[in-house]
Coordinates of C-alpha atoms and ligand atoms in Angstrom, one line a residue:
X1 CA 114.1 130.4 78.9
X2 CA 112.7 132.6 76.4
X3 CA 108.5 132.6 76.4
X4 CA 108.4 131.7 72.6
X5 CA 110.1 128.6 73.4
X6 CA 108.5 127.6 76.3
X7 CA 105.2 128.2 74.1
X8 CA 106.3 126.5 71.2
X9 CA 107.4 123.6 73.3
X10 CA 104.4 123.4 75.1
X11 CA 102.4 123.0 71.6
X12 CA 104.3 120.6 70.4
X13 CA 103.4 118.5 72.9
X14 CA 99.9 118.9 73.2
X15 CA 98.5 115.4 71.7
X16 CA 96.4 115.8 68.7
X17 CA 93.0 114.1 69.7
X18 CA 92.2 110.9 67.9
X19 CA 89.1 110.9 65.9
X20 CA 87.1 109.2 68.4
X21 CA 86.2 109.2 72.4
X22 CA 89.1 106.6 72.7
X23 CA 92.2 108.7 73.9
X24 CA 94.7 108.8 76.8
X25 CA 94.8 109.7 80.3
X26 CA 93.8 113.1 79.8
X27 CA 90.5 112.9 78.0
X28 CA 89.7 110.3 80.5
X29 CA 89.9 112.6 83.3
X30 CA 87.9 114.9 81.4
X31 CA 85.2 112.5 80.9
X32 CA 85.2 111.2 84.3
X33 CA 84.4 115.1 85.5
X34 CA 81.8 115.7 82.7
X35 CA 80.1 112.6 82.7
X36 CA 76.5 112.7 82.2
X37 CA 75.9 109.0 82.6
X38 CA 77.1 106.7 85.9
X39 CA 79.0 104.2 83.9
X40 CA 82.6 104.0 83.4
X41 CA 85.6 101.4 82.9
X42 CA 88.3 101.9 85.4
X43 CA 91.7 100.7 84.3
X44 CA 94.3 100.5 86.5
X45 CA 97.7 101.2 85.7
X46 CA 99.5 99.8 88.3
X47 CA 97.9 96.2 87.0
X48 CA 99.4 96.8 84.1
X49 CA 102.8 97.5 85.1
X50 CA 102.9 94.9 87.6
X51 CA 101.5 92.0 84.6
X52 CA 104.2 93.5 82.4
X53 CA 106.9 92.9 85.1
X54 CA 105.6 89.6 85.5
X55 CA 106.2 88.6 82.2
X56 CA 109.5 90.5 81.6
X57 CA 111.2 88.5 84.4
X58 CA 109.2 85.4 83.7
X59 CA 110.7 85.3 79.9
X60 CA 114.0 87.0 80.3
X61 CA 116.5 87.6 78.8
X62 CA 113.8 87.8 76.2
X63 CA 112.7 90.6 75.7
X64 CA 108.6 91.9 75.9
X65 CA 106.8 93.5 73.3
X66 CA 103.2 94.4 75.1
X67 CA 101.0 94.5 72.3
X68 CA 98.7 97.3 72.3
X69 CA 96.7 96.8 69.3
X70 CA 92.5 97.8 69.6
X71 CA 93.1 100.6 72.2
X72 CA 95.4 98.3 74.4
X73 CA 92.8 94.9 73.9
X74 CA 89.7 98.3 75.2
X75 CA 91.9 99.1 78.2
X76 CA 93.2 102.8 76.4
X77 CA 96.2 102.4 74.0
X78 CA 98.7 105.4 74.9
X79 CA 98.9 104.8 78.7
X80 CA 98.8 100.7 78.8
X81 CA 101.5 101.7 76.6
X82 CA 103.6 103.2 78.6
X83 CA 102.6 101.3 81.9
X84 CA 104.0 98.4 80.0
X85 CA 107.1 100.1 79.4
X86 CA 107.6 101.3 83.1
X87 CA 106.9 97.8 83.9
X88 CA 109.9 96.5 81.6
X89 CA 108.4 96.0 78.1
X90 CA 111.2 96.9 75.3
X91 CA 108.6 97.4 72.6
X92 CA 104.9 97.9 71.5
X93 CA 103.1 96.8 68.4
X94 CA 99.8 97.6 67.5
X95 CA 97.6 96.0 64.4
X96 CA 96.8 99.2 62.1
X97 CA 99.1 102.3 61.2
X98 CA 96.7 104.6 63.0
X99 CA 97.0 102.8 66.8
X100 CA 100.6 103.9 65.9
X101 CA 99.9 106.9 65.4
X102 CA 97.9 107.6 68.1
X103 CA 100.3 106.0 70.4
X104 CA 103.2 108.4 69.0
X105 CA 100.4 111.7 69.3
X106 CA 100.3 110.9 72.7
X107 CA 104.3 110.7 73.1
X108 CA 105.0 107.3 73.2
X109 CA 108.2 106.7 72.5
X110 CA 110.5 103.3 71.5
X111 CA 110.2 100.7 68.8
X112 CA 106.2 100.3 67.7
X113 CA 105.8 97.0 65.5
X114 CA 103.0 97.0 63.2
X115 CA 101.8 93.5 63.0
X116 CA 100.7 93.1 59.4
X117 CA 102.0 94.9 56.1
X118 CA 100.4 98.1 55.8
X119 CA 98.6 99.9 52.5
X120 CA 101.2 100.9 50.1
X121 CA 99.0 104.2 50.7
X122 CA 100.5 104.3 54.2
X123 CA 104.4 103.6 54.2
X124 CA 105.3 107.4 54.1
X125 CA 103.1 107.7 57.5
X126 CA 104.5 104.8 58.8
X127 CA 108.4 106.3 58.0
X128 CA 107.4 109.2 59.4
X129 CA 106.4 108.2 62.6
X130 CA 109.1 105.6 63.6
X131 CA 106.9 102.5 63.1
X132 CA 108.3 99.2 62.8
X133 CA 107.0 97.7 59.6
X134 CA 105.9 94.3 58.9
X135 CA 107.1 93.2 55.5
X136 CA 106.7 89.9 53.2
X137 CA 106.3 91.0 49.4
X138 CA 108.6 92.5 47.5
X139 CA 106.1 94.9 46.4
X140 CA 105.9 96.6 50.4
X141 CA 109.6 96.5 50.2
X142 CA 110.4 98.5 47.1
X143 CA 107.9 101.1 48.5
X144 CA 109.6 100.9 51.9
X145 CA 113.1 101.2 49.8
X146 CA 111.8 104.3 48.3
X147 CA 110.2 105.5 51.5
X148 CA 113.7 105.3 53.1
X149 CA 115.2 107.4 49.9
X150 CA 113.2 110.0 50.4
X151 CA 114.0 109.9 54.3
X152 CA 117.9 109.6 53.6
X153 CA 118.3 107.1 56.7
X154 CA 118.0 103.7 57.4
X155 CA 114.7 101.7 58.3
X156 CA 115.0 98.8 60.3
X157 CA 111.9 96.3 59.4
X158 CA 110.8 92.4 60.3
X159 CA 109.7 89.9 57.8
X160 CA 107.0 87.7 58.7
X161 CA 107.2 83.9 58.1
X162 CA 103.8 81.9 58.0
X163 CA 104.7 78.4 59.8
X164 CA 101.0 77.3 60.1
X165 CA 98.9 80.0 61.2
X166 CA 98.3 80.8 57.7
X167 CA 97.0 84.4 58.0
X168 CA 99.6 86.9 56.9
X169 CA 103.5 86.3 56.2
X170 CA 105.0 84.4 53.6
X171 CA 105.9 80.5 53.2
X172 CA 109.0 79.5 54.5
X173 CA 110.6 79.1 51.1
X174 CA 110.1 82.6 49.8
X175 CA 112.0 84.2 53.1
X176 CA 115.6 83.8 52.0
X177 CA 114.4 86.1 48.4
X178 CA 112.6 88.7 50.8
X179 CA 115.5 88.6 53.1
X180 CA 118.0 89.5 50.3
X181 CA 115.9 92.1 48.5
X182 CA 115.4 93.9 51.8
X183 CA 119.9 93.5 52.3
X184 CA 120.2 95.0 48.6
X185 CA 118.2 97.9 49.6
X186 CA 121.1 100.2 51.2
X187 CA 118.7 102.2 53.8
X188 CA 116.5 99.0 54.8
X189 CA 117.8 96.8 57.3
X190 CA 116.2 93.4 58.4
X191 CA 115.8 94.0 62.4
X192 CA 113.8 91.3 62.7
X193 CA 111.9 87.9 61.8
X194 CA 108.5 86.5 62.9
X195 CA 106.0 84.0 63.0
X196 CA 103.0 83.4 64.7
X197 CA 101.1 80.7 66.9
X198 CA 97.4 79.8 66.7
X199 CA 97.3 77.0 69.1
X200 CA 100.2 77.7 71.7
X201 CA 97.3 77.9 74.3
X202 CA 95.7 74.4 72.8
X203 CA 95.8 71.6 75.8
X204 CA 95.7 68.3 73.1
X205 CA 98.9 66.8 72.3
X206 CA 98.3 67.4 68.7
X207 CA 98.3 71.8 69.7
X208 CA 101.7 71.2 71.1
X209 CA 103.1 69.2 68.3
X210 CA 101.5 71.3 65.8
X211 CA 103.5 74.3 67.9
X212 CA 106.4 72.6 68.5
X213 CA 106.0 72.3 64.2
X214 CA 105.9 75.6 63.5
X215 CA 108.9 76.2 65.7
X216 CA 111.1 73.9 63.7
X217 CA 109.9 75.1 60.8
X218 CA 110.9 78.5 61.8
X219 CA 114.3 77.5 62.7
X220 CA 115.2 75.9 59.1
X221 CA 114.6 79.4 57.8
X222 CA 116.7 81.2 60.7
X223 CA 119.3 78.1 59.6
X224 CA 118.7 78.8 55.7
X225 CA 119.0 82.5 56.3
X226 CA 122.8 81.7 57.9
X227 CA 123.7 79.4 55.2
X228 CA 122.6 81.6 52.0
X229 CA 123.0 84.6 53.5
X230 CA 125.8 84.3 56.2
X231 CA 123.6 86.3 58.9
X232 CA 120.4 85.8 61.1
X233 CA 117.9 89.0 61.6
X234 CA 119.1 90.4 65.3
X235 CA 115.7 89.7 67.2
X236 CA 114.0 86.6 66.5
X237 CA 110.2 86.2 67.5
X238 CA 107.5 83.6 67.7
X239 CA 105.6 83.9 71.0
X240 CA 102.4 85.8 71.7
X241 CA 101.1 85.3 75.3
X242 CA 100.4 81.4 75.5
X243 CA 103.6 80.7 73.7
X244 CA 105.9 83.2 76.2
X245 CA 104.1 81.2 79.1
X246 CA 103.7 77.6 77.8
X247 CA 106.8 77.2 75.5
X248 CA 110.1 78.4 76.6
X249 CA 111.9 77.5 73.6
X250 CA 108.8 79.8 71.8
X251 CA 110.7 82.6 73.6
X252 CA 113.6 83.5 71.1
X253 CA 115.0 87.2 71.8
X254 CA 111.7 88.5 72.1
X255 CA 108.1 87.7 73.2
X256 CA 104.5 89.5 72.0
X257 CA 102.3 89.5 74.7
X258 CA 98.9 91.0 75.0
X259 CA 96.5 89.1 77.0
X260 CA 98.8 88.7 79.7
X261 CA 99.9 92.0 79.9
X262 CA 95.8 93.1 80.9
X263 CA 95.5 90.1 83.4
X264 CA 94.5 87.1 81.9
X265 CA 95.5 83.8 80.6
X266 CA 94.5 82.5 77.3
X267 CA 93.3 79.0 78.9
X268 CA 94.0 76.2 81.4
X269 CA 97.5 74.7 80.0
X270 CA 98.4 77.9 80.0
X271 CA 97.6 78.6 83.8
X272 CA 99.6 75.6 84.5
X273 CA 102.6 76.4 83.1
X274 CA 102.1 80.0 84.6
X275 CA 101.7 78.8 88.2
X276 CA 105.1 76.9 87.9
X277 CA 107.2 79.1 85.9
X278 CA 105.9 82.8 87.9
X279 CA 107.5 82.1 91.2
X280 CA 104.2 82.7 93.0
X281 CA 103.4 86.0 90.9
X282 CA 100.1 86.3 89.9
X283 CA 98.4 88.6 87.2
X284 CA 95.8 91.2 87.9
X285 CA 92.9 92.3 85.8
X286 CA 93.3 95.9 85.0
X287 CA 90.1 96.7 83.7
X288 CA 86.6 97.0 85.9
X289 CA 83.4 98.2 84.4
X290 CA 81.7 100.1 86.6
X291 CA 78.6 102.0 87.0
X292 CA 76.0 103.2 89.8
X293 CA 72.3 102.6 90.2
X294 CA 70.0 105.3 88.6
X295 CA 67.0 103.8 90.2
X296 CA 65.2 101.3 92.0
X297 CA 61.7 100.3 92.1
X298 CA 59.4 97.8 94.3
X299 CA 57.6 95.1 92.2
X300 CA 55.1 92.5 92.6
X301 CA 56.0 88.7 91.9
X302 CA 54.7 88.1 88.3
X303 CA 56.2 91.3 87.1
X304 CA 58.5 90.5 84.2
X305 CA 60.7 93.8 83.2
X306 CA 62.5 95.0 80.2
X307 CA 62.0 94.2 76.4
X308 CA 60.2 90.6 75.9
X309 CA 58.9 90.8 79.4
X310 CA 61.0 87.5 79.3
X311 CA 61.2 86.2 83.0
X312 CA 58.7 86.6 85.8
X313 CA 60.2 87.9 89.2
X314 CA 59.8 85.0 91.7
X315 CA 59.0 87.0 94.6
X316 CA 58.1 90.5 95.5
X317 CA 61.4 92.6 95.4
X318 CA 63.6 95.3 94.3
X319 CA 65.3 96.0 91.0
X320 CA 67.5 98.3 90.5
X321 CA 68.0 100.1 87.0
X322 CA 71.6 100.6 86.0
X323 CA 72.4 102.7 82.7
X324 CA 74.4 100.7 81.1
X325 CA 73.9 98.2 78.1
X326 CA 74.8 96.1 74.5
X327 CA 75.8 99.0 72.8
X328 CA 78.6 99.6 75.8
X329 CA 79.4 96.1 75.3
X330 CA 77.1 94.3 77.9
X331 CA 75.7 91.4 75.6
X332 CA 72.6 90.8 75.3
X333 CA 73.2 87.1 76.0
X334 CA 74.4 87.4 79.2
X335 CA 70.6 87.8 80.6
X336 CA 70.1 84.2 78.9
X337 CA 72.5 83.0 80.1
X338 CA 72.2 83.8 83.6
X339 CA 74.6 86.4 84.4
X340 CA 75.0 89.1 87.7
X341 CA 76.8 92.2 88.7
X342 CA 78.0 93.1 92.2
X343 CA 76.0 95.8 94.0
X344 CA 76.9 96.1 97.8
X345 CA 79.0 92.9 97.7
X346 CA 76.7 90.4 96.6
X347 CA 75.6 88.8 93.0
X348 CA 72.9 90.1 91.9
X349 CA 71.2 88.3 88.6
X350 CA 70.2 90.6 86.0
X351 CA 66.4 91.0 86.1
X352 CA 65.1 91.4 82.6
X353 CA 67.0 91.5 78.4
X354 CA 69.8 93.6 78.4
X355 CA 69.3 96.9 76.5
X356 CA 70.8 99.1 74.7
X357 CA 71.2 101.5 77.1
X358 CA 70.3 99.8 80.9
X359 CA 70.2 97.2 82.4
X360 CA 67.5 95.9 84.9
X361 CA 69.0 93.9 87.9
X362 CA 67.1 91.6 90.6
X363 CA 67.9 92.6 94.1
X364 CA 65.6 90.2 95.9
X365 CA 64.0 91.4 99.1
X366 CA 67.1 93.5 99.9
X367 CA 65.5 97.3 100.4
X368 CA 69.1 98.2 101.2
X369 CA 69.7 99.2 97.2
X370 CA 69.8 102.7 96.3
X371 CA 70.3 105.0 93.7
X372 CA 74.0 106.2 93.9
X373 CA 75.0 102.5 94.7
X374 CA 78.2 101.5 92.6
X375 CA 77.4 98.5 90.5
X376 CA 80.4 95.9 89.5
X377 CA 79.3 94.8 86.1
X378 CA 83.4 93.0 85.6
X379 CA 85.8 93.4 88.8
X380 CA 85.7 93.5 92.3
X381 CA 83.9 94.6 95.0
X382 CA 84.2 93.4 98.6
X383 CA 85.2 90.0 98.5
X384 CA 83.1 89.4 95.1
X385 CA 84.9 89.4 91.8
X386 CA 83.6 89.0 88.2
X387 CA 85.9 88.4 85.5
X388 CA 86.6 88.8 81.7
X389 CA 87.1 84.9 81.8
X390 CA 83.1 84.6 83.3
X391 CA 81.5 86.7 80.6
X392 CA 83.7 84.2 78.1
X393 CA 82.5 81.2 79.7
X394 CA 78.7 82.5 79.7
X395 CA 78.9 84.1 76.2
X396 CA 81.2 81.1 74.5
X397 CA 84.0 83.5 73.4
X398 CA 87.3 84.3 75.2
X399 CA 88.4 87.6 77.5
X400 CA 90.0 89.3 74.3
X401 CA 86.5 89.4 72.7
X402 CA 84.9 90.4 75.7
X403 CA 87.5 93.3 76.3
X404 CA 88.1 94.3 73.3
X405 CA 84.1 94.8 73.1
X406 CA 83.7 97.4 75.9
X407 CA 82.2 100.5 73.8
X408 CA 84.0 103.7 72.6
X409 CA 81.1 105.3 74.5
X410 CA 82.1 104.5 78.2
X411 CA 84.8 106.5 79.6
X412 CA 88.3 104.8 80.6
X413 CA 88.9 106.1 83.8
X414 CA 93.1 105.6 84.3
X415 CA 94.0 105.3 87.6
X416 CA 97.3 104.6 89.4
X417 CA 99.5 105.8 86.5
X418 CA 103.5 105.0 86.8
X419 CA 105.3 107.4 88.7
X420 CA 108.2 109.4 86.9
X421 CA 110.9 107.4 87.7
X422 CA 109.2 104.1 87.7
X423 CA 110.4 101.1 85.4
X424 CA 113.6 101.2 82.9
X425 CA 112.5 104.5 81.1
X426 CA 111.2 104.7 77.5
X427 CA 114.6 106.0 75.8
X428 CA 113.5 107.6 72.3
X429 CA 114.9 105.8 69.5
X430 CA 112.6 106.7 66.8
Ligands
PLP501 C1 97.4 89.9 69.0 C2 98.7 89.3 68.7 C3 99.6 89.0 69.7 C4 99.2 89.0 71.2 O1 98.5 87.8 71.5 P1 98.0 87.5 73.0 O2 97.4 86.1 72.9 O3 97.0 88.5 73.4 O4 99.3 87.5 73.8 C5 100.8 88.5 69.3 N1 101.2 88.4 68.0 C6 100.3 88.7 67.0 C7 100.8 88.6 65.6 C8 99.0 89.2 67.3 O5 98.2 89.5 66.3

């Protein structure tokens, strides 16, 4: 091969970094080596790929879009992305034009839905990158039509119908209008049409009928579409995580899941359904946040560390400083609230507020604690785990807000990547 090529080729590939310390495997590794703090979120790849698999075989012949909006839910966008896809997801779609981006800068290939319309400031990037728009005003799609014009080829794109969630997407009634100004466009193509479901996880009989609603509802605009326009958009979609799992008839030609695809299950209806529909498979948490004692320190009973001096130590003890804290995504309400971490297999209850920085953690009478000790703040360690689903419960929020929360500032450490010939492949059709 001539050098220039092999030169050129190998610049072409080199991933433009993203304006932040989120990035890909790569930068990871780089962080993990350079690290000047003991504090990192492992994410393990294999998790990922296995969850995807899960829920490929669980809704086929649906197909899965892993949704990889927010980094990948705080996990790393570009290599959940393509762990999803060795595990058998067909598609991606992120929330904002720049998670596309990034995704394609770090050579992701295959169809990339964006989830909401974008800027009018942003359709030529969007075009120009292979993402999947999101359309439902006729305003996006004359600048889409004019986008395409400019490109000379076709752009497939998927209207969104709102059936109740009442967000983004137009009403029913206006889709057959959209739907036909997108067919008189020569280069636009409708690939698809959406909707969305806010309570597909709810365990009340009024969540499911209120689901099983918006389904209907979505239906007498796939059947309106056939009557005034003699065709149906090729993939039909309605299901994010809870839906794929708790509604088969949700399941249409494609499924949107991102919760599941990281490990965890948006409630307990839909952890029912799950247990009888997965054949035994379980999900795995892919993410641990991890970090190692800095140092430890003998007090007297009375002492009360950290800011507010808020709770005296029962006995004389050990605690053990850990530099980690709120502005990594620790809350500040998980000392209130009576949280631990893991250090050497057991639960340790924090010992003091959480700061910014560290965290202060009781070890009892247990001199065994020392600096260099790995400290499981989510995950597992011996036969201890701590999940995204404790934090929730503690914190009153869910695992998404808890994920999604883990700071730019700690390093994702990927682990366990997909092998070169693992999954289906990620054929390039952008
Ligand atoms: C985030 C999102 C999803 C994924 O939801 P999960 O509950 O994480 O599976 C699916 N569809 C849309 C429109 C979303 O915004």
């Amino acid at each position: 091969m001539v050098e220039g090529v092999r030169e050129r080729r190998r610049a072409v590939r080199q991933p433009i970094p993203p304006p932040s310390a989120w990035a890909g495997e790569r930068d990871a590794a780089a962080l993990a080596q350079g690290r000047s703090r003991p504090a990192w979120a492992e994410i393990d790849l294999a998790a990922i790929t296995h969850n995807a698999g899960v829920l490929a075989r669980l809704v086929h012949p649906a197909r899965l879009c892993a949704v990889v909006k927010a980094h990948g839910y705080g996990h790393g966008g570009p290599a959940v992305a393509k762990a999803a896809q060795a595990g058998g997801a067909s598609g991606l779609a992120v929330a904002l034009v720049d998670e596309g981006m990034e995704l394609r800068q770090y050579g992701v290939h295959g169809p990339i839905l964006l989830l909401s319309e974008c800027s009018t400031d942003a359709v030529e990037t969007v075009v120009a990158h292979g993402l999947r728009a999101t359309l439902y005003s006729t305003g996006a799609i004359e600048h889409f039509g004019r986008a395409a014009a400019k490109l000379g080829h076709e752009i497939p794109v998927h209207i969104k119908v709102d059936t109740g969630m009442h967000r983004v997407g137009a009403p029913p009634d206006e889709i057959p209008a959209l739907v036909r100004a997108v067919s008189d466009d020569p280069l636009l193509r409708v690939e698809g049409l959406w909707t969305h479901l806010p309570v597909a996880d709810g365990e009340s009989a009024d969540d499911r009928a209120f689901t099983l609603g918006q389904l209907a509802a979505f239906d007498d605009v796939v059947a309106a579409l056939a009557r005034t326009l003699g065709a149906a958009p090729d993939v039909l979609h309605a299901a994010n995580t809870a839906g794929a799992i708790a509604f088969p008839t949700a399941r249409y030609g494609m499924v949107r899941c991102g919760i599941g695809l990281y490990g965890y299950l948006p409630g307990p209806a839909v952890r029912t359904a799950f247990d009888a529909a997965s054949g035994g498979e379980a999900l795995r948490p892919a993410l641990s946040l991890r970090a190692r004692v800095v140092s430890v320190r003998t007090l007297e009973a009375g002492e009360r560390p950290s800011y507010g001096r808020l709770r005296p130590l029962s006995h004389r003890g050990v605690v053990a400083t850990v530099p980690i804290g709120y502005a990594d995504g620790v809350p500040r309400a998980l000392f209130s609230h009576g949280a631990s971490v893991l250090i050497g297999g057991h639960r340790r209850p924090l010992a003091g507020m959480v700061t910014m920085d560290q965290i202060v953690v009781d070890c009892g009478e247990d001199g065994s604690v020392a600096p260099g000790d790995e400290v499981v703040l989510l995950g597992r360690q011996g036969d201890e785990e701590i999940t995204a689903d404790e934090w929730a419960a503690l914190l009153g929020t869910i695992s998404y807000e808890v994920l999604c929360g883990i700071g730019p500032r700690v390093p994702r450490i990927m682990v366990n990547p997909p092998g070169p010939d693992a999954g289906n492949g990620t054929p390039p059709t952008h």
